Coordinates of C-alpha atoms in Angstrom, one line a residue:
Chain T
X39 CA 53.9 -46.0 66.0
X40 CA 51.4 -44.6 68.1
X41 CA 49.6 -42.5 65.5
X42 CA 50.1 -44.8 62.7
X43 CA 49.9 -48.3 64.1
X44 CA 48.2 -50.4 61.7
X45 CA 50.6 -49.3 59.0
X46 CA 53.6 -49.2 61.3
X47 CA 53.1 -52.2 62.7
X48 CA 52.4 -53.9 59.3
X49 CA 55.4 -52.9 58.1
X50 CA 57.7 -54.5 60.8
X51 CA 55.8 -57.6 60.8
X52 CA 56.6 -57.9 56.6
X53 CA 60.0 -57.0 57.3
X54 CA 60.2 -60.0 60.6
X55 CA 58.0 -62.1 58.2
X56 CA 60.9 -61.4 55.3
X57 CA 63.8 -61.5 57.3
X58 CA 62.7 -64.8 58.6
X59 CA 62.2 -66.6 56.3
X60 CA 65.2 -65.5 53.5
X61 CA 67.8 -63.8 56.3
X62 CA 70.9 -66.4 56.1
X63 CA 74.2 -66.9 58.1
X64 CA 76.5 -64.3 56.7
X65 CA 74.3 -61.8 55.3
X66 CA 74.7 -58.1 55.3
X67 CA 71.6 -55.7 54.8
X68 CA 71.4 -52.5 53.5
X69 CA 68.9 -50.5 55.4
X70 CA 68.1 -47.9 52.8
X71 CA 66.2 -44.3 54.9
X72 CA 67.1 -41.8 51.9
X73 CA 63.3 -41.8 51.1
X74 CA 62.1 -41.4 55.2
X75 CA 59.9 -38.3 55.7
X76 CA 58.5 -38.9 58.9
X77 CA 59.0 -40.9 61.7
X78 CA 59.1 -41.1 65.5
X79 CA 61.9 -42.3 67.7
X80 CA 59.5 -45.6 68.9
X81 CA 59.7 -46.8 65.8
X82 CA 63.2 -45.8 65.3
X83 CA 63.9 -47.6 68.3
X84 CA 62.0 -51.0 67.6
X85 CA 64.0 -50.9 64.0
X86 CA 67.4 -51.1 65.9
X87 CA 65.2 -54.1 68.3
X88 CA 64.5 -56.1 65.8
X89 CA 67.7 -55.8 64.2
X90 CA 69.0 -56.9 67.0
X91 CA 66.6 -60.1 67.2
X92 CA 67.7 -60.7 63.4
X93 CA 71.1 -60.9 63.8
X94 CA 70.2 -63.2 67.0
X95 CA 67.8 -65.4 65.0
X96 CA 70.0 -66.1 62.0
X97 CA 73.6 -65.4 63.3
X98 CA 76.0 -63.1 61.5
X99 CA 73.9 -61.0 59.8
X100 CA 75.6 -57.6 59.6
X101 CA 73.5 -54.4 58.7
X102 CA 74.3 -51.5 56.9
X103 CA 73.1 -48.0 56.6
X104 CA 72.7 -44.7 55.1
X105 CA 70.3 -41.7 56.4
X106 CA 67.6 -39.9 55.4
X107 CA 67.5 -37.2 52.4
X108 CA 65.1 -34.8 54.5
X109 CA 67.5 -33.0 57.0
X110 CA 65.2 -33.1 60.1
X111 CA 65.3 -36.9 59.6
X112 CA 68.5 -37.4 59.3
X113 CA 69.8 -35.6 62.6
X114 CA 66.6 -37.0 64.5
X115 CA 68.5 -40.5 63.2
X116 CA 71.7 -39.3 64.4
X117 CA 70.4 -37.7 67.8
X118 CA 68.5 -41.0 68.9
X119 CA 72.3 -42.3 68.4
X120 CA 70.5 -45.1 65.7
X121 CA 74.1 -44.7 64.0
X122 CA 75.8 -46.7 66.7
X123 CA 73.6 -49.8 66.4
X124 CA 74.5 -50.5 62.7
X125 CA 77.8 -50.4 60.5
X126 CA 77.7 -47.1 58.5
X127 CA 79.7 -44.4 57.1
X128 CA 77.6 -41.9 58.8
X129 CA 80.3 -40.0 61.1
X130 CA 78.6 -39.8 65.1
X131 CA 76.2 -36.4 65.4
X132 CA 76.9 -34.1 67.8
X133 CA 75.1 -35.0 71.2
X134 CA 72.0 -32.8 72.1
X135 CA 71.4 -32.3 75.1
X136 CA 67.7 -32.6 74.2
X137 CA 67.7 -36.3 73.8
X138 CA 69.3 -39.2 75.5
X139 CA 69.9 -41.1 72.9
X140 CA 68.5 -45.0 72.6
X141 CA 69.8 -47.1 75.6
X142 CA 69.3 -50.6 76.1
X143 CA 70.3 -53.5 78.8
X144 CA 69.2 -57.2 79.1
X145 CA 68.8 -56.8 82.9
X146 CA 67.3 -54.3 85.5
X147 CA 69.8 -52.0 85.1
X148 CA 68.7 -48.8 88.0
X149 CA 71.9 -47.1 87.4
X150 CA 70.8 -46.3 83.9
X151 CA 67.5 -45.3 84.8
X152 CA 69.0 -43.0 87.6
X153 CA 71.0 -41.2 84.2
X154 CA 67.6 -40.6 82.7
X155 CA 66.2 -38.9 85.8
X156 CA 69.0 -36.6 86.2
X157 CA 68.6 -36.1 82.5
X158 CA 64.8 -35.0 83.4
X159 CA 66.0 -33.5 86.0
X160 CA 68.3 -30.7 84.2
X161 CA 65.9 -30.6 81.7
X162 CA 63.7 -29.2 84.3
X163 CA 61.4 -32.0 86.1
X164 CA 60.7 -31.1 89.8
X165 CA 62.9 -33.5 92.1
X166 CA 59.5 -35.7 93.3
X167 CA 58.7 -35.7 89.6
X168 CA 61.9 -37.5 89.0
X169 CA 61.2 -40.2 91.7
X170 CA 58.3 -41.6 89.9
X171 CA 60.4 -41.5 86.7
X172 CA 62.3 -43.6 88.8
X173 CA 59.6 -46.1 89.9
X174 CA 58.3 -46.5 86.7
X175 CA 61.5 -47.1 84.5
X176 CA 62.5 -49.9 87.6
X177 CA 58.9 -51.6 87.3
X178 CA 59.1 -51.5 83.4
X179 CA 63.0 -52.7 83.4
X180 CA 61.7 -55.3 86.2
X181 CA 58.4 -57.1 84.3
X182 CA 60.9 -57.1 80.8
X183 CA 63.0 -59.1 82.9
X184 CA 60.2 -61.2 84.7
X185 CA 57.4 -61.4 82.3
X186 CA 58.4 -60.2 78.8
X187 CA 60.3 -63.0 77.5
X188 CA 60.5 -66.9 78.0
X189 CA 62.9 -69.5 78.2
X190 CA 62.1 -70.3 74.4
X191 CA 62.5 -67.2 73.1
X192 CA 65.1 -67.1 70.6
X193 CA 65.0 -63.0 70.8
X194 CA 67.8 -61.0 73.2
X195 CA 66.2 -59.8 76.2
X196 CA 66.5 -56.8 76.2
X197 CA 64.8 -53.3 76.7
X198 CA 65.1 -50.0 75.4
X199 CA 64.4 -46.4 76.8
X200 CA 64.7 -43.1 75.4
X201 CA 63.7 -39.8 76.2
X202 CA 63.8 -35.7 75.0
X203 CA 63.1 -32.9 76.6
X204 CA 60.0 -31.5 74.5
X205 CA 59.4 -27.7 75.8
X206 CA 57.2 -28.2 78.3
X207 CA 57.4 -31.6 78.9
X208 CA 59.8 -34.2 78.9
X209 CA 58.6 -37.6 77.0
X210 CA 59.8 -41.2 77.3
X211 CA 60.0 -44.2 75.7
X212 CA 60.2 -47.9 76.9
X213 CA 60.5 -50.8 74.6
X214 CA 60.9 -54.7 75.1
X215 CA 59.9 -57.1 71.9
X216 CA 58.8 -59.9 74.5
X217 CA 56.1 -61.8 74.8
X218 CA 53.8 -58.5 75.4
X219 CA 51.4 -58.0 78.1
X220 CA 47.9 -59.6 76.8
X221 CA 50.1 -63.0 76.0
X222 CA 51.8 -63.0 79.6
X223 CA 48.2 -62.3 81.3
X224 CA 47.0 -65.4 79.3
X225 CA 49.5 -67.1 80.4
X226 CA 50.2 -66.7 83.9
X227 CA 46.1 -66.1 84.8
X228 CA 44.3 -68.3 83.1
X229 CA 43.2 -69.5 86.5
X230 CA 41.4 -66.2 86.8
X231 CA 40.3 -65.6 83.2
X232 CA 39.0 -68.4 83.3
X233 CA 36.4 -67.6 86.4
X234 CA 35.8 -64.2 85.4
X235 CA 31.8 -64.4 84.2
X236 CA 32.6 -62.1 81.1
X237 CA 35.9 -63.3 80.3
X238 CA 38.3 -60.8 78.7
X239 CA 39.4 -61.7 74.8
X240 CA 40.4 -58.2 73.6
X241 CA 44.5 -57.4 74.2
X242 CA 43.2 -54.1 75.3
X243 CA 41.3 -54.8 77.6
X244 CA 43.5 -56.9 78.9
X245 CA 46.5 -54.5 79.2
X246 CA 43.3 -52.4 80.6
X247 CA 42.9 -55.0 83.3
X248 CA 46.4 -55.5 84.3
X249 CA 46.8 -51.3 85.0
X250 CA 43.8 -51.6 87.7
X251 CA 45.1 -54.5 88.9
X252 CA 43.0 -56.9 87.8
X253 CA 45.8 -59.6 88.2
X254 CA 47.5 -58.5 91.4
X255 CA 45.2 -59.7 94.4
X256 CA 44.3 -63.5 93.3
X257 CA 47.3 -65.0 92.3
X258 CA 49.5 -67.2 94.2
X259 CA 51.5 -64.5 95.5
X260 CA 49.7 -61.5 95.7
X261 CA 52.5 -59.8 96.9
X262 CA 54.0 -59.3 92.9
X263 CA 52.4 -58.0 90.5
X264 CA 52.1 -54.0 91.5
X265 CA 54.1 -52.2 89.3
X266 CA 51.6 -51.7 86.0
X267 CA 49.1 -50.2 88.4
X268 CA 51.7 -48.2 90.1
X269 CA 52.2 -46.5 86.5
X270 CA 48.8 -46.0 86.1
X271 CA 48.1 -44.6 89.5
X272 CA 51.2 -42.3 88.1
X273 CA 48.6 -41.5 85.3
X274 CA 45.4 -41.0 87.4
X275 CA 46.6 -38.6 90.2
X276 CA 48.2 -36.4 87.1
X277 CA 52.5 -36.9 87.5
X278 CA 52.4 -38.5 83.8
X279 CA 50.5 -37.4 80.9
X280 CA 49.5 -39.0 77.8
X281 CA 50.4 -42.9 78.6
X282 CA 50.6 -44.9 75.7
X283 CA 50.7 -48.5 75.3
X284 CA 51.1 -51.1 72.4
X285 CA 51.4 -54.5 73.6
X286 CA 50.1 -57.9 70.9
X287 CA 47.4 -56.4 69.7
X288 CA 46.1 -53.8 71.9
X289 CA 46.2 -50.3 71.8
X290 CA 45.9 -48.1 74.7
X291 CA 45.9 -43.7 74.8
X292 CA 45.1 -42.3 77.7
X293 CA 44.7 -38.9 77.1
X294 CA 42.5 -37.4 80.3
X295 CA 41.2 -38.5 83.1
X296 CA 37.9 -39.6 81.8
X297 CA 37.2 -43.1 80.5
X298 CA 35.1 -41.3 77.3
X299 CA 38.1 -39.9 75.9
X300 CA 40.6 -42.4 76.1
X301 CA 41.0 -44.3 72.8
X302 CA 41.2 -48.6 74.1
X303 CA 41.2 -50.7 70.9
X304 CA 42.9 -53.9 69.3
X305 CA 44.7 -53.7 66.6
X306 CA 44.5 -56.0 63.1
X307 CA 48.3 -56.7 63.4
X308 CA 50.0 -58.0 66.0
X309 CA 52.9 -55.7 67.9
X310 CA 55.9 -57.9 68.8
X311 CA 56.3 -56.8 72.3
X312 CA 54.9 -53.6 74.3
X313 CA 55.9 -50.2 73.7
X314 CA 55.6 -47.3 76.9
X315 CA 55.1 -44.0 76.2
X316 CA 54.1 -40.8 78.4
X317 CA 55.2 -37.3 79.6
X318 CA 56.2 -35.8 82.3
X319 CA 55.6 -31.6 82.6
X320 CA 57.3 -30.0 83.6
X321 CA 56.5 -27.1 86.8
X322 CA 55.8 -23.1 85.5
X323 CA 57.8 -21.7 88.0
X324 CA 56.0 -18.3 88.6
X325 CA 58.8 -15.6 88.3
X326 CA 59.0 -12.5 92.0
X327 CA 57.9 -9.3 90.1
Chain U
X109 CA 65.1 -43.4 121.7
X110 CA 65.2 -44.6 118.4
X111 CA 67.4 -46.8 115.7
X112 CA 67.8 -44.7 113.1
X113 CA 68.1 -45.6 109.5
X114 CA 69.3 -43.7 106.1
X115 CA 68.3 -46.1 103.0
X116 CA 69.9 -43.5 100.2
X117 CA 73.2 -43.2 103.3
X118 CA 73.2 -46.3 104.2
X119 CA 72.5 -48.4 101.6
X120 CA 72.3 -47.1 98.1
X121 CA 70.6 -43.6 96.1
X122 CA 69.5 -46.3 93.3
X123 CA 67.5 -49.2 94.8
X124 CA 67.3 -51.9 92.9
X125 CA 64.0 -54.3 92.7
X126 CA 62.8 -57.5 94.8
X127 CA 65.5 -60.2 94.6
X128 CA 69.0 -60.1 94.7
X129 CA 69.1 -62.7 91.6
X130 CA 67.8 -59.9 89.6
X131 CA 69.0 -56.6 90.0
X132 CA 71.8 -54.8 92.5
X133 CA 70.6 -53.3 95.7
X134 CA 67.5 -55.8 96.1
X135 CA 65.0 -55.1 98.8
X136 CA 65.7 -58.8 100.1
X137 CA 69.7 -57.4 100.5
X138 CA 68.6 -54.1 102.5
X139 CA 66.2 -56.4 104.4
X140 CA 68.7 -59.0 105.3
X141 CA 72.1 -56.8 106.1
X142 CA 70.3 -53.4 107.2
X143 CA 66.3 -53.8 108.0
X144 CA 65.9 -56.7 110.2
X145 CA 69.0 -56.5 112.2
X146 CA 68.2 -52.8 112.5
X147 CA 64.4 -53.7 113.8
X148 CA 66.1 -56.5 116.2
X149 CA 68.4 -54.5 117.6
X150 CA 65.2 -51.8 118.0
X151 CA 63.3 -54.7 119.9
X152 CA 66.1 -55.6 121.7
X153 CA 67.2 -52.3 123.0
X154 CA 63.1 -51.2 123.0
X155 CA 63.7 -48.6 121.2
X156 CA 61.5 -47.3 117.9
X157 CA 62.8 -48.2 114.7
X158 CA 63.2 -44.7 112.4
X159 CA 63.6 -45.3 108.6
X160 CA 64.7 -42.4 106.3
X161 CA 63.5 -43.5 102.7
X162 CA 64.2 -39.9 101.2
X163 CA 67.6 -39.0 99.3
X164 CA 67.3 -41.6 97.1
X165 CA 66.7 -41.5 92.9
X166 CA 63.2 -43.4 94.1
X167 CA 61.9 -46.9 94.3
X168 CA 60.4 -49.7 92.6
X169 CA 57.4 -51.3 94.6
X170 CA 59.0 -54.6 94.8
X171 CA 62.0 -53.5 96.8
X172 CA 59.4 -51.7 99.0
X173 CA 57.2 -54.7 99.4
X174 CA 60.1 -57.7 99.8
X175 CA 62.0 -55.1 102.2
X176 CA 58.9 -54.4 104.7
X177 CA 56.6 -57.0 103.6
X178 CA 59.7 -59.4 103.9
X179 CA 60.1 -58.8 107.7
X180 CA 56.7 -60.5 108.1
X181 CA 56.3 -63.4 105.3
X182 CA 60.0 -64.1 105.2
X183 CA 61.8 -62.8 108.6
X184 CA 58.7 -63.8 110.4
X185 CA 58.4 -60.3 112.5
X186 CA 55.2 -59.9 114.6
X187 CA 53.4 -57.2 112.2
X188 CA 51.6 -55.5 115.1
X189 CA 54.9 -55.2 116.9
X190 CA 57.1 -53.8 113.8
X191 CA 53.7 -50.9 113.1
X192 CA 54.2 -49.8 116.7
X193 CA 57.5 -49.4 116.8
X194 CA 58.2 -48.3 113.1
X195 CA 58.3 -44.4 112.4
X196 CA 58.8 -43.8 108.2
X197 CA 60.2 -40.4 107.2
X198 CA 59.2 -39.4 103.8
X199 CA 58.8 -35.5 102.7
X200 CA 59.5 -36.5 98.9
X201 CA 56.8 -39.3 98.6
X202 CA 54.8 -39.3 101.4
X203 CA 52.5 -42.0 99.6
X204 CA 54.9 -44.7 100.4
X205 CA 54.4 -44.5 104.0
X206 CA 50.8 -45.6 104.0
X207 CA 51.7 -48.5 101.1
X208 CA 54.9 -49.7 103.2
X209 CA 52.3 -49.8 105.9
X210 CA 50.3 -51.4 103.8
X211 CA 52.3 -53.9 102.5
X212 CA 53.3 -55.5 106.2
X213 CA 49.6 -55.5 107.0
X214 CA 49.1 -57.2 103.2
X215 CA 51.9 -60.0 104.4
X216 CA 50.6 -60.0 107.6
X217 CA 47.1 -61.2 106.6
X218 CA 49.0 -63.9 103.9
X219 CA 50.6 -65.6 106.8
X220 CA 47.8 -66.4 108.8

């Protein structure tokens, strides 16, 4: 997703675009990956989201599934545990203890995100490491539960995290097909959007914005509204690496510590929710000689 | 002479987030059944008030802010009086000493 977007993301919205407009009461659909070569596990896991949202949207829809020709893709399939969100023949793969496979909850859910620490725990993340694993998976959990979604939103509200130990670091991913940052910003600020003498149009910088903080210290109750620039405070004093965000239309990699090399962009398409990414590495323990 | 108190002991290794309509071990709940009859009976007995945050998986600002904060905009504690009496013990992440800190002086300012 993150180094393909445009085409990535074009290709969901078709398939949303398709799905809801033909998808009827009843259906069942084949989700054919023999011809996959490449993918990641965020896309992976926004296929088994928006499945999800289908069967929601038009009731009854069963889906079906077979797995990639190409060997690496069909175990990185089976690892991510995409097997148990869809009816298939496909026997379970043996857990590796390299992944956690896709979990996903409709609430904040801390006893799930406690698994994932002691999973980057044994994988070799320094205990204090850990706890900011901890923070951030409770303020992500926390604004899909307060922000991501509305009332009207026909789509489950739910999120979805994942992560694998990578060598020498150990990446995550967090996924909610809300509303999306920008969209909530708009929404809930427009009070101070709408003062600011260069107002902000670009999802980017918006999502930008909302990581510094932008939106934390004139709203009504500037008490809320801490936990996107807690992540990226995460970022800036070094505990996570390469943060990634999709959210609407904006496209954020931070890559170093230095405005110049971070890529901030929107997209052409639109992303239907926000999509986390970053790593954790993990400590070179020096070895007694 | 102080009241001591263990959040991961006491109270819960996974803290939940602000309210307790949205997630298990709120920071409202600690505040309402540990933290504020902990800092009365610290007041009472004029004693300091000793909170242990280690041990724990972590925490999510909001449980933070609503549990210290909380004593001031909520509980309506006297934020000079809870900073002079309260001692915070954190070897793991010593940054949330100066934000919990923070945060009362934050909710402090709100109220007046």
């Amino acid at each position: 997703m993150f180094d393909n977007p445009i085409e990535t993301i074009s290709f969901f919205d078709s398939m949303i675009g398709l799905l809801r407009k033909e998808c009827k009461h009843g259906w069942t659909i084949n989700t054919d990956l023999t011809q996959i070569e490449n993918v990641t596990t965020d896309s992976i896991m926004y296929l088994i989201a928006l499945m999800r949202n289908i069967r929601v949207l038009c009731g009854g829809v069963l889906f079906r599934g077979n797995y990639p020709k190409d060997p690496k893709m069909k175990s990185l399939f089976g690892k991510v545990g995409f097997y148990r969100y869809i009816r298939s023949s496909v026997s379970d793969f043996q857990p590796d203890s390299r992944f956690i496979q896709i979990k996903s909850g409709e609430s904040v859910n801390l006893k799930e995100a406690s698994k994932i620490c002691d999973f980057a725990k044994s994988a070799g993340i320094i205990d204090v490491k850990c706890k900011k694993i901890y923070t951030i998976l409770a303020e992500l959990m926390q604004n899909t539960c307060n922000y991501a979604y509305t009332k009207e939103d026909v789509f489950e509200h739910n999120w979805y995290v994942y992560a694998e130990d990578s060598g020498d670091t150990v990446k995550f991913v967090f996924l909610d097909t809300g509303n999306g940052i920008p969209t909530t910003v708009r929404k809930n600020f427009i009070e101070i959007l709408s003062r600011m003498i260069f107002p902000i149009n670009e999802d980017s910088k918006l999502i930008l914005s909302a990581l510094e903080g932008a939106f934390r210290t004139q709203t009504k109750e500037e008490h809320r509204g801490k936990g996107l620039p807690q992540i990226y405070d995460y970022y800036k004093i070094g505990f996570i690496e390469n943060l990634k965000i999709i959210s609407g239309k904006g496209y954020c990699v931070f890559n170093e510590n230095t405005y110049a090399k971070n890529r901030i962009f929107d997209l052409s398409s639109e992303f239907q929710g926000s999509l986390f990414s970053w790593d954790v590495r993990k400590e070179r323990v020096s070895k007694c000689v | 002479m102080c009241i001591k108190l263990n959040i991961a002991e006491e109270f819960t290794t996974t803290p939940g987030i602000r309210y307790r309509k949205d997630s298990d071990y709120s920071g409202e709940e600690f505040r309402e059944v540990l933290l504020y009859p902990a800092y009365l009976r610290a007041i009472r007995e004029n004693k300091r008030l000793y909170i242990d945050i280690d041990g724990g998986y972590g925490y999510a600002t909001s449980f933070l802010e609503e549990a210290f904060g909380g004593l001031v905009r909520v509980e309506g504690v006297d934020a000079n009086k809870l900073l002079s009496i309260l001692e915070i013990k954190s070897e793991d992440e010593q940054e949330w000493i100066e934000k919990i800190k923070g945060y009362i002086k934050d909710a402090n300012k709100k109220k007046r």
